[in-house]
Every structure is written in structure tokens, then in C-alpha cells.
Short mmCIF file of the N, C-alpha and C atoms (twelve columns), coordinates in Angstrom:
data_MODEL
# 
_entry.id   MODEL 
# 
loop_
_atom_site.group_PDB 
_atom_site.id 
_atom_site.type_symbol 
_atom_site.label_atom_id 
_atom_site.label_alt_id 
_atom_site.label_comp_id 
_atom_site.label_asym_id 
_atom_site.label_seq_id 
_atom_site.Cartn_x 
_atom_site.Cartn_y 
_atom_site.Cartn_z 
_atom_site.pdbx_PDB_model_num 
ATOM 1   N N  . MET A 1  -21.475 23.236  -3.620  1 
ATOM 2   C CA . MET A 1  -20.128 22.714  -3.672  1 
ATOM 3   C C  . MET A 1  -19.998 21.798  -4.879  1 
ATOM 4   N N  . ALA A 2  -19.064 22.090  -5.741  1 
ATOM 5   C CA . ALA A 2  -18.835 21.307  -6.954  1 
ATOM 6   C C  . ALA A 2  -17.945 20.107  -6.649  1 
ATOM 7   N N  . THR A 3  -18.209 19.042  -7.319  1 
ATOM 8   C CA . THR A 3  -17.385 17.838  -7.158  1 
ATOM 9   C C  . THR A 3  -16.051 18.055  -7.838  1 
ATOM 10  N N  . GLN A 4  -14.990 17.728  -7.144  1 
ATOM 11  C CA . GLN A 4  -13.638 17.900  -7.664  1 
ATOM 12  C C  . GLN A 4  -13.157 16.611  -8.331  1 
ATOM 13  N N  . TYR A 5  -12.300 16.780  -9.323  1 
ATOM 14  C CA . TYR A 5  -11.703 15.630  -10.013 1 
ATOM 15  C C  . TYR A 5  -10.756 14.908  -9.064  1 
ATOM 16  N N  . ASP A 6  -10.860 13.591  -9.029  1 
ATOM 17  C CA . ASP A 6  -9.989  12.781  -8.179  1 
ATOM 18  C C  . ASP A 6  -9.527  11.572  -8.984  1 
ATOM 19  N N  . PRO A 7  -8.255  11.566  -9.419  1 
ATOM 20  C CA . PRO A 7  -7.767  10.441  -10.221 1 
ATOM 21  C C  . PRO A 7  -7.777  9.116   -9.460  1 
ATOM 22  N N  . ALA A 8  -7.786  9.158   -8.152  1 
ATOM 23  C CA . ALA A 8  -7.817  7.928   -7.358  1 
ATOM 24  C C  . ALA A 8  -9.122  7.172   -7.571  1 
ATOM 25  N N  . VAL A 9  -10.200 7.892   -7.853  1 
ATOM 26  C CA . VAL A 9  -11.487 7.243   -8.102  1 
ATOM 27  C C  . VAL A 9  -11.417 6.403   -9.375  1 
ATOM 28  N N  . ILE A 10 -10.780 6.948   -10.396 1 
ATOM 29  C CA . ILE A 10 -10.639 6.201   -11.650 1 
ATOM 30  C C  . ILE A 10 -9.747  4.985   -11.431 1 
ATOM 31  N N  . GLN A 11 -8.701  5.129   -10.649 1 
ATOM 32  C CA . GLN A 11 -7.823  3.988   -10.347 1 
ATOM 33  C C  . GLN A 11 -8.600  2.898   -9.605  1 
ATOM 34  N N  . LYS A 12 -9.428  3.293   -8.662  1 
ATOM 35  C CA . LYS A 12 -10.248 2.312   -7.926  1 
ATOM 36  C C  . LYS A 12 -11.212 1.600   -8.880  1 
ATOM 37  N N  . LEU A 13 -11.802 2.359   -9.802  1 
ATOM 38  C CA . LEU A 13 -12.705 1.767   -10.791 1 
ATOM 39  C C  . LEU A 13 -11.966 0.728   -11.631 1 
ATOM 40  N N  . ALA A 14 -10.785 1.077   -12.104 1 
ATOM 41  C CA . ALA A 14 -10.005 0.146   -12.925 1 
ATOM 42  C C  . ALA A 14 -9.635  -1.103  -12.126 1 
ATOM 43  N N  . ASP A 15 -9.234  -0.921  -10.879 1 
ATOM 44  C CA . ASP A 15 -8.898  -2.071  -10.031 1 
ATOM 45  C C  . ASP A 15 -10.107 -2.982  -9.836  1 
ATOM 46  N N  . LYS A 16 -11.264 -2.370  -9.629  1 
ATOM 47  C CA . LYS A 16 -12.487 -3.140  -9.430  1 
ATOM 48  C C  . LYS A 16 -12.867 -3.892  -10.702 1 
ATOM 49  N N  . LEU A 17 -12.716 -3.258  -11.859 1 
ATOM 50  C CA . LEU A 17 -13.025 -3.913  -13.123 1 
ATOM 51  C C  . LEU A 17 -12.112 -5.109  -13.357 1 
ATOM 52  N N  . TYR A 18 -10.829 -4.970  -13.031 1 
ATOM 53  C CA . TYR A 18 -9.900  -6.096  -13.177 1 
ATOM 54  C C  . TYR A 18 -10.255 -7.226  -12.218 1 
ATOM 55  N N  . SER A 19 -10.644 -6.884  -11.022 1 
ATOM 56  C CA . SER A 19 -11.064 -7.894  -10.054 1 
ATOM 57  C C  . SER A 19 -12.308 -8.623  -10.551 1 
ATOM 58  N N  . GLN A 20 -13.258 -7.879  -11.093 1 
ATOM 59  C CA . GLN A 20 -14.464 -8.491  -11.648 1 
ATOM 60  C C  . GLN A 20 -14.124 -9.396  -12.827 1 
ATOM 61  N N  . ALA A 21 -13.164 -8.982  -13.637 1 
ATOM 62  C CA . ALA A 21 -12.760 -9.791  -14.784 1 
ATOM 63  C C  . ALA A 21 -12.220 -11.143 -14.318 1 
ATOM 64  N N  . ASN A 22 -11.397 -11.138 -13.286 1 
ATOM 65  C CA . ASN A 22 -10.861 -12.400 -12.762 1 
ATOM 66  C C  . ASN A 22 -11.968 -13.269 -12.179 1 
ATOM 67  N N  . THR A 23 -12.919 -12.651 -11.515 1 
ATOM 68  C CA . THR A 23 -14.041 -13.391 -10.938 1 
ATOM 69  C C  . THR A 23 -14.907 -14.003 -12.028 1 
ATOM 70  N N  . VAL A 24 -15.128 -13.268 -13.109 1 
ATOM 71  C CA . VAL A 24 -15.936 -13.774 -14.220 1 
ATOM 72  C C  . VAL A 24 -15.304 -15.029 -14.811 1 
ATOM 73  N N  . VAL A 25 -14.000 -15.011 -15.011 1 
ATOM 74  C CA . VAL A 25 -13.313 -16.182 -15.564 1 
ATOM 75  C C  . VAL A 25 -13.482 -17.376 -14.625 1 
ATOM 76  N N  . PHE A 26 -13.264 -17.163 -13.332 1 
ATOM 77  C CA . PHE A 26 -13.388 -18.244 -12.363 1 
ATOM 78  C C  . PHE A 26 -14.803 -18.816 -12.333 1 
ATOM 79  N N  . LEU A 27 -15.804 -17.939 -12.277 1 
ATOM 80  C CA . LEU A 27 -17.181 -18.398 -12.157 1 
ATOM 81  C C  . LEU A 27 -17.666 -19.147 -13.404 1 
ATOM 82  N N  . TRP A 28 -17.328 -18.645 -14.590 1 
ATOM 83  C CA . TRP A 28 -17.717 -19.353 -15.809 1 
ATOM 84  C C  . TRP A 28 -17.040 -20.711 -15.892 1 
ATOM 85  N N  . THR A 29 -15.773 -20.779 -15.514 1 
ATOM 86  C CA . THR A 29 -15.062 -22.058 -15.532 1 
ATOM 87  C C  . THR A 29 -15.710 -23.035 -14.559 1 
ATOM 88  N N  . LEU A 30 -15.970 -22.584 -13.346 1 
ATOM 89  C CA . LEU A 30 -16.582 -23.446 -12.338 1 
ATOM 90  C C  . LEU A 30 -17.979 -23.886 -12.757 1 
ATOM 91  N N  . LEU A 31 -18.775 -22.952 -13.241 1 
ATOM 92  C CA . LEU A 31 -20.149 -23.264 -13.636 1 
ATOM 93  C C  . LEU A 31 -20.181 -24.336 -14.722 1 
ATOM 94  N N  . LEU A 32 -19.407 -24.145 -15.781 1 
ATOM 95  C CA . LEU A 32 -19.462 -25.107 -16.874 1 
ATOM 96  C C  . LEU A 32 -18.727 -26.396 -16.540 1 
ATOM 97  N N  . LEU A 33 -17.789 -26.364 -15.612 1 
ATOM 98  C CA . LEU A 33 -17.186 -27.601 -15.118 1 
ATOM 99  C C  . LEU A 33 -18.267 -28.461 -14.459 1 
ATOM 100 N N  . LEU A 34 -19.084 -27.833 -13.619 1 
ATOM 101 C CA . LEU A 34 -20.160 -28.557 -12.947 1 
ATOM 102 C C  . LEU A 34 -21.218 -29.039 -13.931 1 
ATOM 103 N N  . VAL A 35 -21.593 -28.193 -14.879 1 
ATOM 104 C CA . VAL A 35 -22.593 -28.580 -15.874 1 
ATOM 105 C C  . VAL A 35 -22.058 -29.722 -16.746 1 
ATOM 106 N N  . GLY A 36 -20.790 -29.627 -17.137 1 
ATOM 107 C CA . GLY A 36 -20.194 -30.694 -17.944 1 
ATOM 108 C C  . GLY A 36 -20.110 -32.002 -17.180 1 
ATOM 109 N N  . GLY A 37 -19.752 -31.938 -15.915 1 
ATOM 110 C CA . GLY A 37 -19.716 -33.142 -15.085 1 
ATOM 111 C C  . GLY A 37 -21.097 -33.755 -14.936 1 
ATOM 112 N N  . ALA A 38 -22.097 -32.911 -14.740 1 
ATOM 113 C CA . ALA A 38 -23.475 -33.396 -14.629 1 
ATOM 114 C C  . ALA A 38 -23.925 -34.011 -15.955 1 
ATOM 115 N N  . GLY A 39 -23.521 -33.400 -17.052 1 
ATOM 116 C CA . GLY A 39 -23.854 -33.960 -18.367 1 
ATOM 117 C C  . GLY A 39 -23.213 -35.318 -18.573 1 
ATOM 118 N N  . GLY A 40 -21.951 -35.454 -18.138 1 
ATOM 119 C CA . GLY A 40 -21.278 -36.750 -18.216 1 
ATOM 120 C C  . GLY A 40 -21.967 -37.795 -17.366 1 
ATOM 121 N N  . PHE A 41 -22.424 -37.390 -16.196 1 
ATOM 122 C CA . PHE A 41 -23.162 -38.313 -15.330 1 
ATOM 123 C C  . PHE A 41 -24.468 -38.727 -15.987 1 
ATOM 124 N N  . PHE A 42 -25.145 -37.770 -16.613 1 
ATOM 125 C CA . PHE A 42 -26.413 -38.062 -17.287 1 
ATOM 126 C C  . PHE A 42 -26.222 -39.091 -18.391 1 
ATOM 127 N N  . VAL A 43 -25.112 -38.989 -19.115 1 
ATOM 128 C CA . VAL A 43 -24.841 -39.950 -20.188 1 
ATOM 129 C C  . VAL A 43 -24.762 -41.364 -19.632 1 
ATOM 130 N N  . THR A 44 -24.170 -41.506 -18.454 1 
ATOM 131 C CA . THR A 44 -24.013 -42.854 -17.882 1 
ATOM 132 C C  . THR A 44 -25.330 -43.435 -17.381 1 
ATOM 133 N N  . THR A 45 -26.359 -42.630 -17.240 1 
ATOM 134 C CA . THR A 45 -27.650 -43.152 -16.783 1 
ATOM 135 C C  . THR A 45 -28.477 -43.688 -17.940 1 
ATOM 136 N N  . GLN A 46 -27.983 -43.526 -19.156 1 
ATOM 137 C CA . GLN A 46 -28.712 -44.013 -20.323 1 
ATOM 138 C C  . GLN A 46 -28.541 -45.521 -20.460 1 
ATOM 139 N N  . PRO A 47 -29.543 -46.195 -20.978 1 
ATOM 140 C CA . PRO A 47 -29.436 -47.649 -21.154 1 
ATOM 141 C C  . PRO A 47 -28.305 -48.018 -22.113 1 
ATOM 142 N N  . GLY A 48 -27.609 -49.078 -21.794 1 
ATOM 143 C CA . GLY A 48 -26.541 -49.563 -22.656 1 
ATOM 144 C C  . GLY A 48 -25.165 -49.032 -22.305 1 
ATOM 145 N N  . VAL A 49 -25.050 -48.065 -21.374 1 
ATOM 146 C CA . VAL A 49 -23.752 -47.539 -20.964 1 
ATOM 147 C C  . VAL A 49 -23.348 -48.242 -19.673 1 
ATOM 148 N N  . PRO A 50 -22.237 -48.979 -19.694 1 
ATOM 149 C CA . PRO A 50 -21.818 -49.696 -18.483 1 
ATOM 150 C C  . PRO A 50 -21.490 -48.746 -17.331 1 
ATOM 151 N N  . ASP A 51 -21.823 -49.160 -16.114 1 
ATOM 152 C CA . ASP A 51 -21.563 -48.339 -14.925 1 
ATOM 153 C C  . ASP A 51 -20.082 -48.090 -14.705 1 
ATOM 154 N N  . LYS A 52 -19.236 -48.984 -15.217 1 
ATOM 155 C CA . LYS A 52 -17.799 -48.817 -14.980 1 
ATOM 156 C C  . LYS A 52 -17.235 -47.585 -15.694 1 
ATOM 157 N N  . ASN A 53 -17.966 -47.024 -16.636 1 
ATOM 158 C CA . ASN A 53 -17.507 -45.844 -17.379 1 
ATOM 159 C C  . ASN A 53 -17.957 -44.530 -16.741 1 
ATOM 160 N N  . LEU A 54 -18.559 -44.587 -15.575 1 
ATOM 161 C CA . LEU A 54 -19.082 -43.385 -14.919 1 
ATOM 162 C C  . LEU A 54 -17.996 -42.319 -14.754 1 
ATOM 163 N N  . GLY A 55 -16.888 -42.679 -14.159 1 
ATOM 164 C CA . GLY A 55 -15.816 -41.714 -13.909 1 
ATOM 165 C C  . GLY A 55 -15.269 -41.105 -15.181 1 
ATOM 166 N N  . MET A 56 -15.148 -41.934 -16.218 1 
ATOM 167 C CA . MET A 56 -14.610 -41.429 -17.478 1 
ATOM 168 C C  . MET A 56 -15.553 -40.385 -18.087 1 
ATOM 169 N N  . PHE A 57 -16.839 -40.681 -18.135 1 
ATOM 170 C CA . PHE A 57 -17.791 -39.746 -18.735 1 
ATOM 171 C C  . PHE A 57 -17.915 -38.462 -17.914 1 
ATOM 172 N N  . VAL A 58 -17.952 -38.588 -16.614 1 
ATOM 173 C CA . VAL A 58 -18.023 -37.406 -15.751 1 
ATOM 174 C C  . VAL A 58 -16.757 -36.568 -15.913 1 
ATOM 175 N N  . GLY A 59 -15.609 -37.224 -15.931 1 
ATOM 176 C CA . GLY A 59 -14.337 -36.507 -16.083 1 
ATOM 177 C C  . GLY A 59 -14.221 -35.793 -17.416 1 
ATOM 178 N N  . ILE A 60 -14.579 -36.476 -18.487 1 
ATOM 179 C CA . ILE A 60 -14.514 -35.853 -19.816 1 
ATOM 180 C C  . ILE A 60 -15.511 -34.700 -19.911 1 
ATOM 181 N N  . GLY A 61 -16.712 -34.910 -19.408 1 
ATOM 182 C CA . GLY A 61 -17.711 -33.839 -19.432 1 
ATOM 183 C C  . GLY A 61 -17.256 -32.624 -18.636 1 
ATOM 184 N N  . ALA A 62 -16.678 -32.885 -17.460 1 
ATOM 185 C CA . ALA A 62 -16.196 -31.787 -16.623 1 
ATOM 186 C C  . ALA A 62 -15.040 -31.056 -17.301 1 
ATOM 187 N N  . LEU A 63 -14.125 -31.799 -17.921 1 
ATOM 188 C CA . LEU A 63 -12.980 -31.177 -18.596 1 
ATOM 189 C C  . LEU A 63 -13.434 -30.313 -19.772 1 
ATOM 190 N N  . VAL A 64 -14.308 -30.865 -20.592 1 
ATOM 191 C CA . VAL A 64 -14.811 -30.099 -21.740 1 
ATOM 192 C C  . VAL A 64 -15.571 -28.862 -21.251 1 
ATOM 193 N N  . GLY A 65 -16.381 -29.034 -20.220 1 
ATOM 194 C CA . GLY A 65 -17.121 -27.896 -19.670 1 
ATOM 195 C C  . GLY A 65 -16.199 -26.826 -19.120 1 
ATOM 196 N N  . ALA A 66 -15.155 -27.251 -18.412 1 
ATOM 197 C CA . ALA A 66 -14.222 -26.282 -17.837 1 
ATOM 198 C C  . ALA A 66 -13.484 -25.509 -18.929 1 
ATOM 199 N N  . ILE A 67 -13.071 -26.198 -19.972 1 
ATOM 200 C CA . ILE A 67 -12.367 -25.521 -21.081 1 
ATOM 201 C C  . ILE A 67 -13.298 -24.520 -21.758 1 
ATOM 202 N N  . LEU A 68 -14.522 -24.937 -22.019 1 
ATOM 203 C CA . LEU A 68 -15.497 -24.031 -22.632 1 
ATOM 204 C C  . LEU A 68 -15.813 -22.855 -21.711 1 
ATOM 205 N N  . GLY A 69 -15.995 -23.132 -20.422 1 
ATOM 206 C CA . GLY A 69 -16.271 -22.065 -19.459 1 
ATOM 207 C C  . GLY A 69 -15.134 -21.072 -19.357 1 
ATOM 208 N N  . TYR A 70 -13.892 -21.578 -19.383 1 
ATOM 209 C CA . TYR A 70 -12.725 -20.693 -19.336 1 
ATOM 210 C C  . TYR A 70 -12.700 -19.774 -20.563 1 
ATOM 211 N N  . ALA A 71 -12.983 -20.343 -21.735 1 
ATOM 212 C CA . ALA A 71 -12.978 -19.539 -22.963 1 
ATOM 213 C C  . ALA A 71 -14.072 -18.471 -22.923 1 
ATOM 214 N N  . ILE A 72 -15.260 -18.844 -22.483 1 
ATOM 215 C CA . ILE A 72 -16.357 -17.866 -22.382 1 
ATOM 216 C C  . ILE A 72 -16.006 -16.799 -21.343 1 
ATOM 217 N N  . GLY A 73 -15.474 -17.224 -20.208 1 
ATOM 218 C CA . GLY A 73 -15.084 -16.285 -19.153 1 
ATOM 219 C C  . GLY A 73 -14.029 -15.298 -19.619 1 
ATOM 220 N N  . GLN A 74 -13.044 -15.792 -20.358 1 
ATOM 221 C CA . GLN A 74 -11.999 -14.896 -20.876 1 
ATOM 222 C C  . GLN A 74 -12.572 -13.868 -21.840 1 
ATOM 223 N N  . ALA A 75 -13.504 -14.296 -22.683 1 
ATOM 224 C CA . ALA A 75 -14.114 -13.363 -23.642 1 
ATOM 225 C C  . ALA A 75 -14.893 -12.271 -22.911 1 
ATOM 226 N N  . ARG A 76 -15.638 -12.657 -21.892 1 
ATOM 227 C CA . ARG A 76 -16.406 -11.661 -21.129 1 
ATOM 228 C C  . ARG A 76 -15.481 -10.778 -20.292 1 
ATOM 229 N N  . ALA A 77 -14.435 -11.371 -19.749 1 
ATOM 230 C CA . ALA A 77 -13.487 -10.607 -18.936 1 
ATOM 231 C C  . ALA A 77 -12.719 -9.597  -19.790 1 
ATOM 232 N N  . PHE A 78 -12.497 -9.927  -21.047 1 
ATOM 233 C CA . PHE A 78 -11.788 -9.012  -21.940 1 
ATOM 234 C C  . PHE A 78 -12.517 -7.676  -22.034 1 
ATOM 235 N N  . GLN A 79 -13.835 -7.722  -22.095 1 
ATOM 236 C CA . GLN A 79 -14.623 -6.491  -22.165 1 
ATOM 237 C C  . GLN A 79 -14.405 -5.635  -20.918 1 
ATOM 238 N N  . LEU A 80 -14.354 -6.267  -19.758 1 
ATOM 239 C CA . LEU A 80 -14.118 -5.517  -18.520 1 
ATOM 240 C C  . LEU A 80 -12.708 -4.932  -18.490 1 
ATOM 241 N N  . ARG A 81 -11.751 -5.686  -18.980 1 
ATOM 242 C CA . ARG A 81 -10.365 -5.184  -19.005 1 
ATOM 243 C C  . ARG A 81 -10.207 -4.007  -19.961 1 
ATOM 244 N N  . VAL A 82 -10.928 -4.049  -21.076 1 
ATOM 245 C CA . VAL A 82 -10.888 -2.918  -22.018 1 
ATOM 246 C C  . VAL A 82 -11.466 -1.666  -21.360 1 
ATOM 247 N N  . LEU A 83 -12.561 -1.824  -20.639 1 
ATOM 248 C CA . LEU A 83 -13.134 -0.671  -19.928 1 
ATOM 249 C C  . LEU A 83 -12.142 -0.120  -18.904 1 
ATOM 250 N N  . ALA A 84 -11.460 -1.011  -18.189 1 
ATOM 251 C CA . ALA A 84 -10.474 -0.573  -17.200 1 
ATOM 252 C C  . ALA A 84 -9.333  0.176   -17.882 1 
ATOM 253 N N  . GLN A 85 -8.846  -0.345  -18.989 1 
ATOM 254 C CA . GLN A 85 -7.752  0.308   -19.696 1 
ATOM 255 C C  . GLN A 85 -8.173  1.657   -20.264 1 
ATOM 256 N N  . THR A 86 -9.418  1.758   -20.719 1 
ATOM 257 C CA . THR A 86 -9.925  3.028   -21.227 1 
ATOM 258 C C  . THR A 86 -9.960  4.074   -20.114 1 
ATOM 259 N N  . ALA A 87 -10.426 3.673   -18.945 1 
ATOM 260 C CA . ALA A 87 -10.468 4.600   -17.808 1 
ATOM 261 C C  . ALA A 87 -9.060  5.027   -17.412 1 
ATOM 262 N N  . LEU A 88 -8.123  4.067   -17.373 1 
ATOM 263 C CA . LEU A 88 -6.745  4.400   -17.006 1 
ATOM 264 C C  . LEU A 88 -6.097  5.317   -18.051 1 
ATOM 265 N N  . CYS A 89 -6.422  5.091   -19.308 1 
ATOM 266 C CA . CYS A 89 -5.885  5.947   -20.367 1 
ATOM 267 C C  . CYS A 89 -6.399  7.379   -20.215 1 
ATOM 268 N N  . GLN A 90 -7.679  7.528   -19.941 1 
ATOM 269 C CA . GLN A 90 -8.244  8.865   -19.744 1 
ATOM 270 C C  . GLN A 90 -7.627  9.539   -18.519 1 
ATOM 271 N N  . ARG A 91 -7.407  8.763   -17.478 1 
ATOM 272 C CA . ARG A 91 -6.765  9.303   -16.270 1 
ATOM 273 C C  . ARG A 91 -5.357  9.793   -16.587 1 
ATOM 274 N N  . GLN A 92 -4.618  8.992   -17.348 1 
ATOM 275 C CA . GLN A 92 -3.235  9.363   -17.690 1 
ATOM 276 C C  . GLN A 92 -3.206  10.589  -18.608 1 
ATOM 277 N N  . ILE A 93 -4.153  10.683  -19.516 1 
ATOM 278 C CA . ILE A 93 -4.236  11.864  -20.392 1 
ATOM 279 C C  . ILE A 93 -4.445  13.110  -19.535 1 
ATOM 280 N N  . GLU A 94 -5.331  13.032  -18.556 1 
ATOM 281 C CA . GLU A 94 -5.601  14.181  -17.686 1 
ATOM 282 C C  . GLU A 94 -4.349  14.538  -16.892 1 
ATOM 283 N N  . ILE A 95 -3.648  13.546  -16.393 1 
ATOM 284 C CA . ILE A 95 -2.421  13.806  -15.610 1 
ATOM 285 C C  . ILE A 95 -1.373  14.469  -16.499 1 
ATOM 286 N N  . ASN A 96 -1.213  13.980  -17.725 1 
ATOM 287 C CA . ASN A 96 -0.198  14.508  -18.634 1 
ATOM 288 C C  . ASN A 96 -0.515  15.915  -19.119 1 
ATOM 289 N N  . THR A 97 -1.787  16.261  -19.203 1 
ATOM 290 C CA . THR A 97 -2.152  17.566  -19.742 1 
ATOM 291 C C  . THR A 97 -2.573  18.562  -18.649 1 
ATOM 292 N N  . ARG A 98 -2.428  18.184  -17.401 1 
ATOM 293 C CA . ARG A 98 -2.864  19.034  -16.298 1 
ATOM 294 C C  . ARG A 98 -2.145  20.370  -16.267 1 
ATOM 295 N N  . ARG A 99 -0.881  20.411  -16.607 1 
ATOM 296 C CA . ARG A 99 -0.096  21.640  -16.567 1 
ATOM 297 C C  . ARG A 99 -0.783  22.686  -17.386 1 
# 
């Protein structure tokens, strides 16, 4: 029995790739937010840094980390979105030329 072409499979693949792209952006943002916050906390443990600046350093570190993580996540997610669009384009070509 030969496997038959099913355009729904390609649609599911594209949907999954888009879902993964959104997850990648979220995870990179969260990861670097935490790393940046931890880095800000580490700075405050150094000698000569007053304890009253703890929140400021943690906040700035977390913000910078989140911005960097979002940018990295978007770049990686772009690759997944391109793959999804390529699959959808091939699916549409097959639908248009099926006659």
C-alpha cells in the first residue's frame, strides 16, 4: 500500500513550526531574563557596592537579559517560520496544479 498525499499533514507541520517559534521566543526571553537578573544580583555581592542598589542592579540586569533573549529568540524563531512558509508554499503549489 502506497502512502497517499495529504495536504493536511503539511498544514499540521506548519502549525507546529509556528507554535515552536512562539515557544522559542518565550523560552529565550525567560532564560536570559533570569540570567540577567542573576548577573545583576552577582554585581551587588561585590565589595564596594551598597546593598541599597540591589533592586536596581537586578532589575537592569533582568531587563537587559530579557531584551537580548527576545532578540535571540526572534532570530531563531524566524528560521522556523521560514520552514513553515516553505511547506505551506509547496502545499499551495500542489493544490493549484492538481488539475
